[in-house]
Short mmCIF file of C-alpha atoms and ligand atoms in Angstrom, two decimals:
data_model
loop_
_atom_site.label_atom_id
_atom_site.label_comp_id
_atom_site.label_asym_id
_atom_site.label_seq_id
_atom_site.Cartn_x
_atom_site.Cartn_y
_atom_site.Cartn_z
CA MET A 14 8.54 -22.08 1.08
CA THR A 15 5.84 -24.04 2.80
CA LYS A 16 3.25 -21.51 4.02
CA LYS A 17 2.24 -17.96 2.43
CA VAL A 18 2.62 -15.22 5.06
CA ALA A 19 1.92 -11.43 4.42
CA LEU A 20 2.61 -8.43 6.28
CA VAL A 21 -0.06 -5.49 4.99
CA THR A 22 0.71 -2.23 6.34
CA GLY A 23 -1.95 0.35 6.94
CA ALA A 24 -4.37 -2.64 7.07
CA ALA A 25 -6.78 -1.23 9.75
CA VAL A 26 -9.03 0.56 7.39
CA GLY A 27 -9.56 1.38 3.57
CA ILE A 28 -7.55 0.01 0.90
CA GLY A 29 -5.18 -2.06 3.27
CA ARG A 30 -8.15 -3.61 4.96
CA ALA A 31 -9.69 -4.74 1.66
CA ILE A 32 -6.25 -6.29 0.74
CA ALA A 33 -5.85 -7.94 3.83
CA LEU A 34 -9.39 -9.55 3.64
CA ARG A 35 -8.68 -10.41 -0.11
CA LEU A 36 -5.34 -12.04 0.55
CA ALA A 37 -6.73 -13.90 3.47
CA ARG A 38 -9.39 -15.64 1.03
CA ASP A 39 -6.63 -16.98 -0.99
CA GLY A 40 -5.28 -18.83 2.01
CA ILE A 41 -2.63 -16.49 2.94
CA ALA A 42 -1.72 -15.84 6.82
CA ILE A 43 -2.08 -12.02 7.24
CA GLY A 44 -0.21 -9.65 9.71
CA VAL A 45 -2.86 -6.82 9.85
CA MET A 46 -0.56 -3.85 10.72
CA ASP A 47 -1.27 -0.34 11.37
CA LEU A 48 -0.61 2.49 14.09
CA ASN A 49 -3.62 1.21 16.02
CA GLN A 50 -3.40 -2.21 17.10
CA ALA A 51 -7.04 -2.13 18.36
CA ALA A 52 -8.26 -1.23 15.09
CA CYS A 53 -6.21 -3.99 13.45
CA ALA A 54 -7.86 -6.41 15.78
CA THR A 55 -11.22 -6.02 14.20
CA VAL A 56 -9.92 -6.68 10.98
CA ALA A 57 -7.97 -9.72 12.16
CA GLN A 58 -11.06 -11.03 13.69
CA GLU A 59 -13.16 -10.51 10.37
CA ILE A 60 -10.44 -12.82 8.63
CA LYS A 61 -10.67 -15.48 11.35
CA ASP A 62 -14.56 -15.33 11.33
CA ALA A 63 -14.29 -16.11 7.52
CA GLY A 64 -11.99 -19.13 8.35
CA GLY A 65 -8.88 -17.43 7.53
CA GLU A 66 -5.52 -16.74 9.68
CA ALA A 67 -4.47 -13.41 10.87
CA ILE A 68 -2.71 -11.61 13.74
CA ALA A 69 -3.12 -7.81 14.56
CA LEU A 70 0.08 -6.05 14.81
CA ALA A 71 0.95 -2.50 16.12
CA GLY A 72 3.75 -0.66 13.97
CA ASP A 73 4.62 2.76 12.88
CA ILE A 74 6.34 2.39 9.50
CA ALA A 75 8.28 5.35 10.18
CA ARG A 76 9.92 3.82 13.25
CA ARG A 77 12.12 0.77 12.62
CA ASP A 78 12.00 -0.63 16.15
CA THR A 79 8.27 -0.95 15.91
CA ILE A 80 8.51 -2.53 12.62
CA GLN A 81 11.16 -5.18 13.64
CA SER A 82 8.87 -6.09 16.67
CA ALA A 83 5.84 -6.53 14.65
CA ALA A 84 7.69 -8.56 12.12
CA ALA A 85 8.98 -10.86 14.91
CA GLU A 86 5.45 -11.23 16.14
CA LEU A 87 4.32 -12.19 12.73
CA ARG A 88 7.05 -14.88 12.25
CA ALA A 89 6.31 -16.28 15.74
CA ALA A 90 2.58 -16.68 14.63
CA PHE A 91 2.98 -18.09 11.19
CA GLY A 92 6.73 -18.52 10.21
CA PRO A 93 8.86 -16.54 7.65
CA ILE A 94 7.23 -13.62 5.89
CA ASN A 95 7.06 -14.06 2.01
CA ILE A 96 4.67 -11.37 1.02
CA LEU A 97 4.65 -7.55 1.85
CA VAL A 98 2.23 -5.00 0.92
CA ASN A 99 3.28 -1.50 1.54
CA ASN A 100 0.05 0.30 1.78
CA ALA A 101 0.17 2.60 4.79
CA GLY A 102 0.26 6.31 3.86
CA ILE A 103 -0.65 9.79 4.72
CA THR A 104 -1.96 12.56 2.54
CA GLY A 105 -2.01 16.46 2.67
CA PHE A 106 -2.72 19.44 0.38
CA VAL A 107 -0.62 22.21 0.66
CA PRO A 108 0.27 25.01 -1.97
CA PHE A 109 3.82 24.50 -3.06
CA LEU A 110 5.00 27.94 -2.01
CA GLU A 111 3.50 27.36 1.32
CA LEU A 112 5.08 23.91 2.06
CA THR A 113 7.35 23.91 5.03
CA ASP A 114 10.40 21.79 5.61
CA ALA A 115 8.61 19.94 8.26
CA GLN A 116 5.63 19.11 6.10
CA TRP A 117 7.88 17.96 3.31
CA ASP A 118 10.01 15.87 5.79
CA ARG A 119 7.23 14.11 7.27
CA MET A 120 5.40 13.24 4.34
CA LEU A 121 8.60 11.59 2.78
CA GLU A 122 9.23 10.02 6.38
CA VAL A 123 6.00 8.10 6.18
CA ASN A 124 5.32 7.58 2.55
CA LEU A 125 8.70 6.79 1.19
CA LYS A 126 11.13 6.09 4.04
CA GLY A 127 8.39 3.94 5.58
CA ALA A 128 8.29 1.59 2.70
CA PHE A 129 12.08 1.43 2.73
CA ILE A 130 12.21 0.52 6.36
CA VAL A 131 9.53 -2.03 6.16
CA THR A 132 11.01 -3.60 3.13
CA GLN A 133 14.43 -3.84 4.56
CA THR A 134 13.16 -5.59 7.49
CA ILE A 135 11.14 -8.34 5.63
CA LEU A 136 13.30 -8.89 2.47
CA PRO A 137 15.76 -11.21 4.33
CA ASP A 138 12.90 -13.60 4.97
CA MET A 139 12.05 -13.50 1.22
CA ILE A 140 15.76 -13.95 0.21
CA ALA A 141 16.05 -16.97 2.74
CA GLN A 142 13.05 -18.68 1.04
CA GLY A 143 14.04 -17.82 -2.37
CA TRP A 144 10.43 -16.29 -3.11
CA GLY A 145 8.97 -13.32 -2.35
CA ARG A 146 6.29 -10.70 -3.30
CA ILE A 147 6.40 -7.08 -2.71
CA VAL A 148 3.40 -4.90 -3.76
CA ASN A 149 3.79 -1.01 -3.12
CA ILE A 150 0.79 1.22 -3.29
CA SER A 151 1.79 4.37 -4.90
CA SER A 152 -0.56 6.93 -6.33
CA SER A 153 -1.58 8.30 -9.77
CA SER A 154 -0.54 11.59 -8.52
CA ALA A 155 3.05 10.37 -9.15
CA GLN A 156 2.06 9.74 -12.96
CA SER A 157 0.13 12.93 -13.36
CA GLY A 158 1.24 15.43 -10.95
CA ALA A 159 -1.20 16.90 -8.51
CA VAL A 160 -1.76 20.56 -7.58
CA ASN A 161 -0.97 21.12 -3.87
CA MET A 162 0.57 17.74 -3.40
CA ALA A 163 4.24 18.25 -4.23
CA HIS A 164 5.29 16.40 -1.12
CA TYR A 165 2.83 13.66 -1.67
CA SER A 166 3.39 12.98 -5.21
CA SER A 167 7.09 13.31 -4.99
CA ALA A 168 7.08 10.62 -2.22
CA LYS A 169 4.82 8.47 -4.37
CA GLY A 170 6.85 8.95 -7.37
CA GLY A 171 9.95 7.79 -5.15
CA ILE A 172 7.81 4.66 -4.50
CA ILE A 173 7.68 3.90 -8.16
CA ALA A 174 11.41 4.19 -8.43
CA LEU A 175 12.01 2.15 -5.36
CA THR A 176 9.81 -0.71 -6.86
CA LYS A 177 11.85 -0.75 -10.05
CA THR A 178 14.97 -0.97 -8.24
CA LEU A 179 13.97 -3.75 -5.79
CA ALA A 180 12.62 -5.59 -8.90
CA GLN A 181 16.24 -5.35 -10.36
CA GLU A 182 18.02 -6.03 -7.23
CA PHE A 183 16.12 -9.00 -5.87
CA GLY A 184 14.70 -10.61 -9.18
CA PRO A 185 17.44 -13.03 -9.07
CA ALA A 186 16.48 -14.04 -5.60
CA GLY A 187 13.03 -15.00 -6.76
CA ILE A 188 11.42 -11.91 -5.56
CA THR A 189 9.06 -9.69 -7.49
CA ALA A 190 8.35 -6.29 -6.82
CA ASN A 191 5.53 -4.11 -8.30
CA ASN A 192 3.33 -1.07 -7.67
CA ILE A 193 -0.15 -0.18 -7.98
CA PRO A 194 -1.03 3.65 -8.37
CA PRO A 195 -4.60 4.27 -7.30
CA ARG A 196 -6.37 7.20 -8.55
CA PHE A 197 -9.37 8.07 -6.40
CA VAL A 198 -10.68 5.05 -4.40
CA MET A 199 -13.77 6.07 -2.74
CA ASN A 200 -15.06 5.01 0.71
CA THR A 201 -11.57 5.32 2.48
CA ALA A 202 -10.61 7.81 5.09
CA MET A 203 -8.09 9.37 2.92
CA SER A 204 -10.34 9.93 -0.11
CA GLU A 205 -13.02 11.37 2.04
CA ASP A 206 -10.62 13.78 3.55
CA SER A 207 -9.20 14.83 0.19
CA PHE A 208 -12.61 15.59 -1.23
CA LYS A 209 -13.12 18.04 1.69
CA HIS A 210 -10.39 19.98 -0.23
CA LEU A 211 -11.42 19.34 -3.81
CA GLY A 212 -15.13 19.67 -3.43
CA GLN A 213 -18.16 17.85 -4.71
CA ALA A 214 -17.76 18.90 -8.42
CA SER A 215 -14.45 17.20 -8.59
CA ARG A 216 -15.87 14.18 -7.01
CA ASP A 217 -18.65 13.88 -9.68
CA ALA A 218 -15.88 14.51 -12.20
CA MET A 219 -13.96 11.58 -10.93
CA THR A 220 -16.60 9.10 -12.10
CA GLN A 221 -17.45 10.82 -15.40
CA ASN A 222 -13.95 11.40 -16.80
CA GLY A 223 -12.79 8.02 -17.98
CA PRO A 224 -13.80 5.14 -19.89
CA ILE A 225 -15.24 3.10 -16.90
CA ARG A 226 -18.05 5.29 -15.40
CA ARG A 227 -17.80 4.53 -11.71
CA GLN A 228 -15.68 5.22 -8.66
CA GLY A 229 -12.84 3.07 -7.62
CA GLU A 230 -13.45 0.77 -4.69
CA PRO A 231 -10.84 -0.73 -2.32
CA GLU A 232 -11.69 -4.14 -3.61
CA ASP A 233 -10.61 -3.09 -7.07
CA ILE A 234 -7.09 -2.55 -5.64
CA ALA A 235 -7.25 -5.67 -3.53
CA GLY A 236 -8.04 -7.79 -6.64
CA ALA A 237 -4.98 -6.62 -8.43
CA ALA A 238 -2.87 -7.10 -5.39
CA ALA A 239 -4.08 -10.72 -5.04
CA TRP A 240 -2.98 -11.37 -8.45
CA LEU A 241 0.39 -9.74 -8.17
CA VAL A 242 1.44 -11.75 -4.96
CA SER A 243 0.19 -15.15 -6.65
CA ASP A 244 2.23 -17.75 -8.35
CA GLU A 245 0.70 -16.92 -11.67
CA ALA A 246 2.24 -13.41 -11.59
CA GLY A 247 5.87 -14.69 -11.12
CA TYR A 248 6.99 -13.23 -14.33
CA VAL A 249 5.71 -9.67 -13.66
CA THR A 250 8.10 -7.45 -12.00
CA GLY A 251 9.15 -3.67 -11.74
CA GLN A 252 5.60 -2.92 -13.13
CA THR A 253 3.11 0.00 -12.50
CA ILE A 254 -0.20 -1.65 -12.62
CA GLY A 255 -2.87 1.12 -13.13
CA VAL A 256 -6.13 0.08 -11.43
CA ASN A 257 -7.92 3.36 -12.45
CA GLY A 258 -10.84 2.90 -14.56
CA GLY A 259 -8.61 3.61 -17.69
CA ARG A 260 -7.89 7.17 -16.58
CA TYR A 261 -4.14 6.81 -17.12
CA ILE A 262 -3.23 4.40 -19.88
N1 NAD B 312 -7.77 6.47 -1.44
C1 NAD B 312 -7.34 6.95 -2.46
O1 NAD B 312 -8.04 7.56 -3.42
C2 NAD B 312 -5.92 6.84 -3.07
C3 NAD B 312 -5.40 7.27 -4.02
C4 NAD B 312 -4.01 7.16 -4.36
C5 NAD B 312 -3.19 6.55 -3.54
N2 NAD B 312 -3.66 5.98 -2.31
C6 NAD B 312 -2.72 5.40 -1.43
O2 NAD B 312 -3.41 4.03 -1.09
C7 NAD B 312 -2.76 3.73 0.43
C8 NAD B 312 -4.05 3.55 1.34
O3 NAD B 312 -5.03 4.53 1.18
P1 NAD B 312 -6.28 4.62 2.00
O4 NAD B 312 -7.24 5.79 1.10
O5 NAD B 312 -6.83 3.43 2.36
O6 NAD B 312 -6.08 5.51 3.20
P2 NAD B 312 -6.73 5.59 4.59
O7 NAD B 312 -6.18 6.94 5.31
O8 NAD B 312 -7.86 5.24 4.72
O9 NAD B 312 -5.83 4.37 5.39
C9 NAD B 312 -4.31 4.48 5.48
C10 NAD B 312 -3.94 3.73 6.53
O10 NAD B 312 -2.51 3.80 6.80
C11 NAD B 312 -2.22 3.98 8.43
N3 NAD B 312 -0.97 4.58 8.44
C12 NAD B 312 -0.73 5.82 8.21
N4 NAD B 312 0.43 6.20 8.63
C13 NAD B 312 1.10 5.13 9.21
C14 NAD B 312 2.23 4.69 9.73
N5 NAD B 312 3.25 5.68 10.03
N6 NAD B 312 2.30 3.43 10.12
C15 NAD B 312 1.32 2.59 10.09
N7 NAD B 312 0.40 2.75 9.46
C16 NAD B 312 -0.10 3.99 9.13
C17 NAD B 312 -3.61 4.66 8.72
O11 NAD B 312 -3.62 4.57 10.30
C18 NAD B 312 -4.66 4.05 8.16
O12 NAD B 312 -5.13 2.98 8.63
C19 NAD B 312 -1.97 5.04 0.74
O13 NAD B 312 -0.72 4.62 0.68
C20 NAD B 312 -2.41 6.00 -0.05
O14 NAD B 312 -1.58 7.01 -0.30
C21 NAD B 312 -4.88 6.10 -2.12
#
């Protein structure tokens, strides 16, 4: 392995953007991928303006053809991929008894099958290099459960199980797989949307309930991801690394 090359999904905004910027600071070339390539271009430019390497990629994690094209573009730009951050995701609030098959299927298609598709596309690069890092962004809702989020929390629980399985299956090939389950990370489109459903009281409680009395920021997740993809974390695999102000210990 001569060069570190990462694909970060859902990297146009929020947590994914923060991870892309953070990894780039460590000298990693970044494929900034999202549904909207134009939005990714802004992040890629931010990275380049700061002296890093990045390319904007269009890709829908639920559509294998788009992921294969994006991966090919990233390889052509920087060489084989050896770091994957499965961050892209959607959310939703529906009472369990009202959940439709279509809502259930769509949530699992993006939040669980999407990670399967992207990981299966990128893993052969890592195996060929004998080195790889996979970081999956799950959710504390998979640890705690979450009212009106059965489809979301189930998909994210699947991500934790997928992570452990990848760790076992590909550890012998020099590849680690870990997941970070955020709780509420503020200042992202997803958390703003969630608080429309949960209300201001819930928002205030988020900062007060727990040992660290502040809200989570995208950069908190990015810092943990940067360590997990580093050489120093080579003996850490299959783990769920809570970055949540100590709320789930
Ligand atoms: N923000 C939080 O409080 C929180 C808490 C728990 C878990 N998470 C998880 O963290 C991750 C990032 O969350 P965020 O708050 O930054 O969300 P966000 O909504 O701000 O950003 C998500 C990004 O993913 C992209 N995306 C969605 N579907 C996609 C698809 N099919 N293909 C490619 N890209 C797609 C979106 O376009 C968007 O840019 C998600 O997986 C989310 O479930 C977030």
